[in-house]
Amino acid sequence: MTARMLPGKPVAEEVLSGLGPRIEALTAAGHQPGLGTILVGDDSASAGYIRMKQEKAAELGLTSPHIHLPQDATQADVVAAIREMNDADDVDGVLIQHPTPPQIDFDAALLELDPDKDVDGLHPVNMGRLALGMPGPVPCTPAGIEALLAHYEIPVAGREVCILGRGTTLGRPLALLLSQKRPTANAAVTVVHTGVPNWDDYTRRAEIVIAAAGVPGILQPEHLTPGVTVVGGGVRYEGRRLLPDVDERCEEVAGAITPRVGGVGPTTIAMLFKNAVDAAERRAGL
């Protein structure tokens, strides 16, 4: 069996193209949307991610105010930068680049962020909104995975979905998202993890398997039923080398699968900008 590939780029392009008219309407109403970024330290990969997001913001028509703090910045410095972004009229959404240096408590810093400007959707208030089915920023990778499945017309409603991984940025919010009553969700969702000795019993039963463990190569062909849809969401980096959760041999078993590179990543970035535009519309009353 040769799996159907599910690249993220066409999905991201669809999402971003839909933002164009909305950004034009905001600008015409005198509210140019702005995505603020905060970078702590001099990590080259993190700096590269910020540059890429600033370039995409300019391409879409968003401003990108930025605060760069030194490697030895204190918790108080980070809190002050976040509060500056909270108070800025030209900033609708804020991204705090992760990881931060070891002296920074990222979770404590996140609590200082205005939840309505949280483009990552990870503030506890927004996680609570997601759990209750209330409107608010949705974590970007889970939202991107739902959009990817919808784009490729893979049925989700009523199907068995197994998520391998329970992290706060992907596994847990994705389970909440895909179990909600919506045409592109409404699934029977099971969350398993490495603390479950027989987790592969659940993945073999599922019609859709989403790897979100951050354990390189954890999902192997023998953990799957032929014809299953496989989404690789979890990755780990070894230097600059990307190590995905899904072993490449799973392509021989799956009916549809995200590629090793260029799968969920582009959709995550697209959803970040969607969250920023959503926030701008809320602030502008549109």
Tab-separated table of N, CA, C and O in Angstrom, residues 31-112:
chain	number	residue	atom	x	y	z
A	31	HIS	N	-7.819	50.117	11.387
A	31	HIS	CA	-7.200	49.250	12.389
A	31	HIS	C	-6.297	48.251	11.667
A	31	HIS	O	-6.742	47.183	11.252
A	32	GLN	N	-5.019	48.617	11.527
A	32	GLN	CA	-4.084	47.674	10.923
A	32	GLN	C	-3.671	46.658	11.984
A	32	GLN	O	-3.140	47.018	13.025
A	33	PRO	N	-3.931	45.374	11.733
A	33	PRO	CA	-3.615	44.381	12.757
A	33	PRO	C	-2.119	44.267	13.003
A	33	PRO	O	-1.306	44.444	12.090
A	34	GLY	N	-1.768	43.959	14.259
A	34	GLY	CA	-0.361	43.845	14.627
A	34	GLY	C	-0.087	42.599	15.438
A	34	GLY	O	-0.826	42.283	16.373
A	35	LEU	N	0.965	41.879	15.060
A	35	LEU	CA	1.415	40.703	15.803
A	35	LEU	C	2.725	41.049	16.494
A	35	LEU	O	3.760	41.215	15.839
A	36	GLY	N	2.689	41.185	17.807
A	36	GLY	CA	3.883	41.491	18.573
A	36	GLY	C	4.639	40.236	18.946
A	36	GLY	O	4.042	39.189	19.208
A	37	THR	N	5.957	40.330	18.964
A	37	THR	CA	6.793	39.188	19.328
A	37	THR	C	7.789	39.578	20.410
A	37	THR	O	8.269	40.714	20.447
A	38	ILE	N	8.086	38.610	21.286
A	38	ILE	CA	9.069	38.793	22.348
A	38	ILE	C	10.074	37.651	22.256
A	38	ILE	O	9.697	36.474	22.289
A	39	LEU	N	11.343	38.014	22.127
A	39	LEU	CA	12.424	37.033	22.075
A	39	LEU	C	13.377	37.301	23.228
A	39	LEU	O	13.825	38.433	23.409
A	40	VAL	N	13.669	36.252	24.000
A	40	VAL	CA	14.610	36.369	25.104
A	40	VAL	C	15.847	35.546	24.762
A	40	VAL	O	15.757	34.333	24.562
A	41	GLY	N	17.001	36.208	24.674
A	41	GLY	CA	18.230	35.486	24.391
A	41	GLY	C	18.631	35.549	22.928
A	41	GLY	O	18.016	36.245	22.120
A	42	ASP	N	19.665	34.778	22.592
A	42	ASP	CA	20.277	34.855	21.274
A	42	ASP	C	20.305	33.514	20.549
A	42	ASP	O	21.162	33.275	19.702
A	43	ASP	N	19.365	32.639	20.882
A	43	ASP	CA	19.295	31.356	20.185
A	43	ASP	C	19.016	31.594	18.704
A	43	ASP	O	18.036	32.260	18.333
A	44	SER	N	19.874	31.069	17.848
A	44	SER	CA	19.775	31.366	16.417
A	44	SER	C	18.503	30.794	15.801
A	44	SER	O	17.879	31.425	14.932
A	45	ALA	N	18.097	29.592	16.242
A	45	ALA	CA	16.879	28.994	15.698
A	45	ALA	C	15.653	29.833	16.073
A	45	ALA	O	14.789	30.110	15.229
A	46	SER	N	15.591	30.262	17.335
A	46	SER	CA	14.463	31.088	17.783
A	46	SER	C	14.435	32.416	17.038
A	46	SER	O	13.370	32.890	16.619
A	47	ALA	N	15.605	33.030	16.853
A	47	ALA	CA	15.687	34.287	16.113
A	47	ALA	C	15.224	34.084	14.676
A	47	ALA	O	14.545	34.949	14.094
A	48	GLY	N	15.571	32.931	14.095
A	48	GLY	CA	15.136	32.623	12.736
A	48	GLY	C	13.623	32.484	12.638
A	48	GLY	O	13.006	32.950	11.674
A	49	TYR	N	13.018	31.840	13.641
A	49	TYR	CA	11.562	31.708	13.649
A	49	TYR	C	10.891	33.077	13.726
A	49	TYR	O	9.895	33.342	13.051
A	50	ILE	N	11.452	33.955	14.557
A	50	ILE	CA	10.881	35.295	14.683
A	50	ILE	C	10.981	36.045	13.352
A	50	ILE	O	10.019	36.685	12.910
A	51	ARG	N	12.131	35.977	12.694
A	51	ARG	CA	12.296	36.648	11.390
A	51	ARG	C	11.296	36.131	10.376
A	51	ARG	O	10.704	36.914	9.621
A	52	MET	N	11.114	34.818	10.348
A	52	MET	CA	10.172	34.225	9.411
A	52	MET	C	8.751	34.722	9.664
A	52	MET	O	8.013	35.049	8.726
A	53	LYS	N	8.374	34.817	10.925
A	53	LYS	CA	7.030	35.284	11.259
A	53	LYS	C	6.872	36.767	10.946
A	53	LYS	O	5.798	37.208	10.501
A	54	GLN	N	7.938	37.547	11.142
A	54	GLN	CA	7.877	38.970	10.792
A	54	GLN	C	7.746	39.157	9.279
A	54	GLN	O	6.995	40.021	8.812
A	55	GLU	N	8.462	38.343	8.519
A	55	GLU	CA	8.370	38.419	7.062
A	55	GLU	C	6.977	38.039	6.580
A	55	GLU	O	6.420	38.695	5.687
A	56	LYS	N	6.407	36.996	7.166
A	56	LYS	CA	5.052	36.588	6.786
A	56	LYS	C	4.040	37.647	7.198
A	56	LYS	O	3.082	37.930	6.462
A	57	ALA	N	4.245	38.276	8.365
A	57	ALA	CA	3.349	39.345	8.800
A	57	ALA	C	3.355	40.494	7.794
A	57	ALA	O	2.295	41.009	7.406
A	58	ALA	N	4.550	40.896	7.351
A	58	ALA	CA	4.652	41.982	6.373
A	58	ALA	C	3.974	41.601	5.066
A	58	ALA	O	3.284	42.424	4.436
A	59	GLU	N	4.139	40.357	4.655
A	59	GLU	CA	3.521	39.878	3.416
A	59	GLU	C	1.998	39.926	3.498
A	59	GLU	O	1.322	40.256	2.528
A	60	LEU	N	1.457	39.623	4.692
A	60	LEU	CA	0.007	39.592	4.860
A	60	LEU	C	-0.591	40.964	5.123
A	60	LEU	O	-1.794	41.158	4.945
A	61	GLY	N	0.233	41.923	5.569
A	61	GLY	CA	-0.260	43.250	5.872
A	61	GLY	C	-0.433	43.524	7.347
A	61	GLY	O	-1.177	44.430	7.738
A	62	LEU	N	0.271	42.763	8.186
A	62	LEU	CA	0.269	43.007	9.623
A	62	LEU	C	1.557	43.724	10.013
A	62	LEU	O	2.611	43.497	9.416
A	63	THR	N	1.466	44.568	11.024
A	63	THR	CA	2.687	45.121	11.612
A	63	THR	C	3.262	44.076	12.563
A	63	THR	O	2.559	43.153	12.988
A	64	SER	N	4.547	44.238	12.908
A	64	SER	CA	5.173	43.228	13.779
A	64	SER	C	6.093	43.883	14.801
A	64	SER	O	7.320	43.749	14.730
A	65	PRO	N	5.529	44.613	15.770
A	65	PRO	CA	6.349	45.170	16.849
A	65	PRO	C	7.118	44.055	17.570
A	65	PRO	O	6.592	42.954	17.766
A	66	HIS	N	8.352	44.346	17.938
A	66	HIS	CA	9.206	43.295	18.494
A	66	HIS	C	10.005	43.816	19.681
A	66	HIS	O	10.482	44.954	19.665
A	67	ILE	N	10.149	42.982	20.690
A	67	ILE	CA	11.018	43.271	21.831
A	67	ILE	C	12.022	42.127	21.952
A	67	ILE	O	11.630	40.955	22.069
A	68	HIS	N	13.313	42.468	21.913
A	68	HIS	CA	14.373	41.474	22.040
A	68	HIS	C	15.115	41.741	23.341
A	68	HIS	O	15.753	42.782	23.492
A	69	LEU	N	15.025	40.811	24.264
A	69	LEU	CA	15.693	40.925	25.554
A	69	LEU	C	16.982	40.101	25.544
A	69	LEU	O	17.072	39.087	24.853
A	70	PRO	N	17.989	40.504	26.312
A	70	PRO	CA	19.269	39.791	26.312
A	70	PRO	C	19.169	38.418	26.976
A	70	PRO	O	18.196	38.111	27.681
A	71	GLN	N	20.182	37.606	26.764
A	71	GLN	CA	20.229	36.248	27.306
A	71	GLN	C	20.118	36.228	28.830
A	71	GLN	O	19.546	35.307	29.414
A	72	ASP	N	20.656	37.277	29.477
A	72	ASP	CA	20.629	37.306	30.942
A	72	ASP	C	19.443	38.094	31.492
A	72	ASP	O	19.447	38.514	32.652
A	73	ALA	N	18.423	38.273	30.700
A	73	ALA	CA	17.227	38.993	31.160
A	73	ALA	C	16.618	38.288	32.372
A	73	ALA	O	16.684	37.063	32.504
A	74	THR	N	16.022	39.079	33.247
A	74	THR	CA	15.387	38.528	34.443
A	74	THR	C	13.900	38.281	34.192
A	74	THR	O	13.334	38.731	33.193
A	75	GLN	N	13.293	37.587	35.135
A	75	GLN	CA	11.842	37.366	35.055
A	75	GLN	C	11.108	38.702	35.024
A	75	GLN	O	10.138	38.875	34.278
A	76	ALA	N	11.594	39.656	35.808
A	76	ALA	CA	10.967	40.982	35.847
A	76	ALA	C	11.074	41.674	34.489
A	76	ALA	O	10.134	42.374	34.059
A	77	ASP	N	12.197	41.485	33.797
A	77	ASP	CA	12.353	42.066	32.460
A	77	ASP	C	11.318	41.504	31.492
A	77	ASP	O	10.725	42.237	30.694
A	78	VAL	N	11.110	40.191	31.555
A	78	VAL	CA	10.151	39.533	30.660
A	78	VAL	C	8.730	39.994	30.979
A	78	VAL	O	7.949	40.302	30.071
A	79	VAL	N	8.414	40.061	32.250
A	79	VAL	CA	7.075	40.522	32.654
A	79	VAL	C	6.834	41.948	32.169
A	79	VAL	O	5.750	42.276	31.675
A	80	ALA	N	7.850	42.808	32.289
A	80	ALA	CA	7.713	44.191	31.832
A	80	ALA	C	7.467	44.245	30.326
A	80	ALA	O	6.645	45.045	29.849
A	81	ALA	N	8.162	43.388	29.562
A	81	ALA	CA	7.968	43.354	28.113
A	81	ALA	C	6.563	42.887	27.759
A	81	ALA	O	5.915	43.443	26.860
A	82	ILE	N	6.073	41.895	28.478
A	82	ILE	CA	4.718	41.392	28.219
A	82	ILE	C	3.688	42.468	28.533
A	82	ILE	O	2.744	42.692	27.759
A	83	ARG	N	3.868	43.151	29.645
A	83	ARG	CA	2.908	44.203	30.011
A	83	ARG	C	2.939	45.348	29.008
A	83	ARG	O	1.900	45.963	28.722
A	84	GLU	N	4.125	45.629	28.452
A	84	GLU	CA	4.230	46.663	27.411
A	84	GLU	C	3.413	46.264	26.188
A	84	GLU	O	2.694	47.088	25.598
A	85	MET	N	3.504	44.993	25.806
A	85	MET	CA	2.717	44.500	24.668
A	85	MET	C	1.220	44.486	24.993
A	85	MET	O	0.384	44.808	24.144
A	86	ASN	N	0.873	44.128	26.233
A	86	ASN	CA	-0.537	44.138	26.635
A	86	ASN	C	-1.151	45.518	26.463
A	86	ASN	O	-2.314	45.663	26.061
A	87	ASP	N	-0.359	46.556	26.776
A	87	ASP	CA	-0.865	47.930	26.771
A	87	ASP	C	-0.765	48.607	25.405
A	87	ASP	O	-1.329	49.689	25.210
A	88	ALA	N	-0.054	47.984	24.466
A	88	ALA	CA	0.190	48.621	23.168
A	88	ALA	C	-1.055	48.586	22.293
A	88	ALA	O	-1.601	47.515	22.008
A	89	ASP	N	-1.498	49.748	21.829
A	89	ASP	CA	-2.684	49.827	20.980
A	89	ASP	C	-2.462	49.233	19.594
A	89	ASP	O	-3.421	48.857	18.917
A	90	ASP	N	-1.200	49.174	19.161
A	90	ASP	CA	-0.921	48.660	17.821
A	90	ASP	C	-0.598	47.164	17.825
A	90	ASP	O	-0.155	46.620	16.816
A	91	VAL	N	-0.846	46.501	18.951
A	91	VAL	CA	-0.598	45.055	19.064
A	91	VAL	C	-1.909	44.348	19.394
A	91	VAL	O	-2.532	44.627	20.416
A	92	ASP	N	-2.311	43.446	18.516
A	92	ASP	CA	-3.536	42.667	18.741
A	92	ASP	C	-3.248	41.285	19.295
A	92	ASP	O	-4.044	40.718	20.037
A	93	GLY	N	-2.106	40.737	18.897
A	93	GLY	CA	-1.710	39.419	19.364
A	93	GLY	C	-0.242	39.423	19.741
A	93	GLY	O	0.545	40.181	19.173
A	94	VAL	N	0.120	38.569	20.708
A	94	VAL	CA	1.499	38.524	21.198
A	94	VAL	C	1.999	37.086	21.166
A	94	VAL	O	1.316	36.161	21.628
A	95	LEU	N	3.203	36.923	20.657
A	95	LEU	CA	3.890	35.634	20.659
A	95	LEU	C	5.133	35.747	21.519
A	95	LEU	O	5.999	36.583	21.259
A	96	ILE	N	5.233	34.922	22.569
A	96	ILE	CA	6.448	34.832	23.381
A	96	ILE	C	7.212	33.616	22.867
A	96	ILE	O	6.760	32.482	23.031
A	97	GLN	N	8.338	33.850	22.225
A	97	GLN	CA	9.072	32.753	21.603
A	97	GLN	C	9.606	31.784	22.658
A	97	GLN	O	10.216	32.193	23.644
A	98	HIS	N	9.357	30.522	22.429
A	98	HIS	CA	9.789	29.453	23.331
A	98	HIS	C	10.770	28.561	22.587
A	98	HIS	O	10.622	28.363	21.382
A	99	PRO	N	11.824	28.048	23.219
A	99	PRO	CA	12.103	28.103	24.658
A	99	PRO	C	12.785	29.394	25.072
A	99	PRO	O	13.406	30.071	24.247
A	100	THR	N	12.648	29.697	26.340
A	100	THR	CA	13.324	30.847	26.938
A	100	THR	C	14.535	30.340	27.733
A	100	THR	O	14.627	29.153	28.051
A	101	PRO	N	15.481	31.222	28.071
A	101	PRO	CA	16.628	30.804	28.887
A	101	PRO	C	16.185	30.184	30.210
A	101	PRO	O	15.070	30.448	30.688
A	102	PRO	N	17.041	29.365	30.820
A	102	PRO	CA	16.634	28.580	31.999
A	102	PRO	C	16.203	29.402	33.208
A	102	PRO	O	15.449	28.905	34.052
A	103	GLN	N	16.673	30.654	33.305
A	103	GLN	CA	16.291	31.456	34.477
A	103	GLN	C	14.874	32.010	34.361
A	103	GLN	O	14.341	32.575	35.320
A	104	ILE	N	14.240	31.837	33.199
A	104	ILE	CA	12.893	32.370	32.974
A	104	ILE	C	11.859	31.277	33.197
A	104	ILE	O	11.942	30.200	32.620
A	105	ASP	N	10.876	31.571	34.027
A	105	ASP	CA	9.740	30.667	34.242
A	105	ASP	C	8.694	31.020	33.182
A	105	ASP	O	7.937	31.977	33.325
A	106	PHE	N	8.677	30.236	32.100
A	106	PHE	CA	7.808	30.552	30.976
A	106	PHE	C	6.337	30.519	31.376
A	106	PHE	O	5.548	31.392	30.986
A	107	ASP	N	5.932	29.523	32.159
A	107	ASP	CA	4.525	29.402	32.550
A	107	ASP	C	4.074	30.594	33.387
A	107	ASP	O	2.957	31.108	33.213
A	108	ALA	N	4.945	31.044	34.291
A	108	ALA	CA	4.606	32.212	35.105
A	108	ALA	C	4.523	33.460	34.237
A	108	ALA	O	3.649	34.314	34.445
A	109	ALA	N	5.417	33.563	33.256
A	109	ALA	CA	5.373	34.711	32.348
A	109	ALA	C	4.098	34.702	31.525
A	109	ALA	O	3.474	35.755	31.305
A	110	LEU	N	3.692	33.521	31.083
A	110	LEU	CA	2.478	33.404	30.267
A	110	LEU	C	1.251	33.922	31.013
A	110	LEU	O	0.342	34.513	30.412
A	111	LEU	N	1.231	33.726	32.326
A	111	LEU	CA	0.096	34.203	33.121
A	111	LEU	C	-0.041	35.718	33.075
A	111	LEU	O	-1.122	36.257	33.334
A	112	GLU	N	1.057	36.432	32.770
A	112	GLU	CA	1.020	37.892	32.705
A	112	GLU	C	0.421	38.400	31.389
A	112	GLU	O	0.077	39.574	31.263
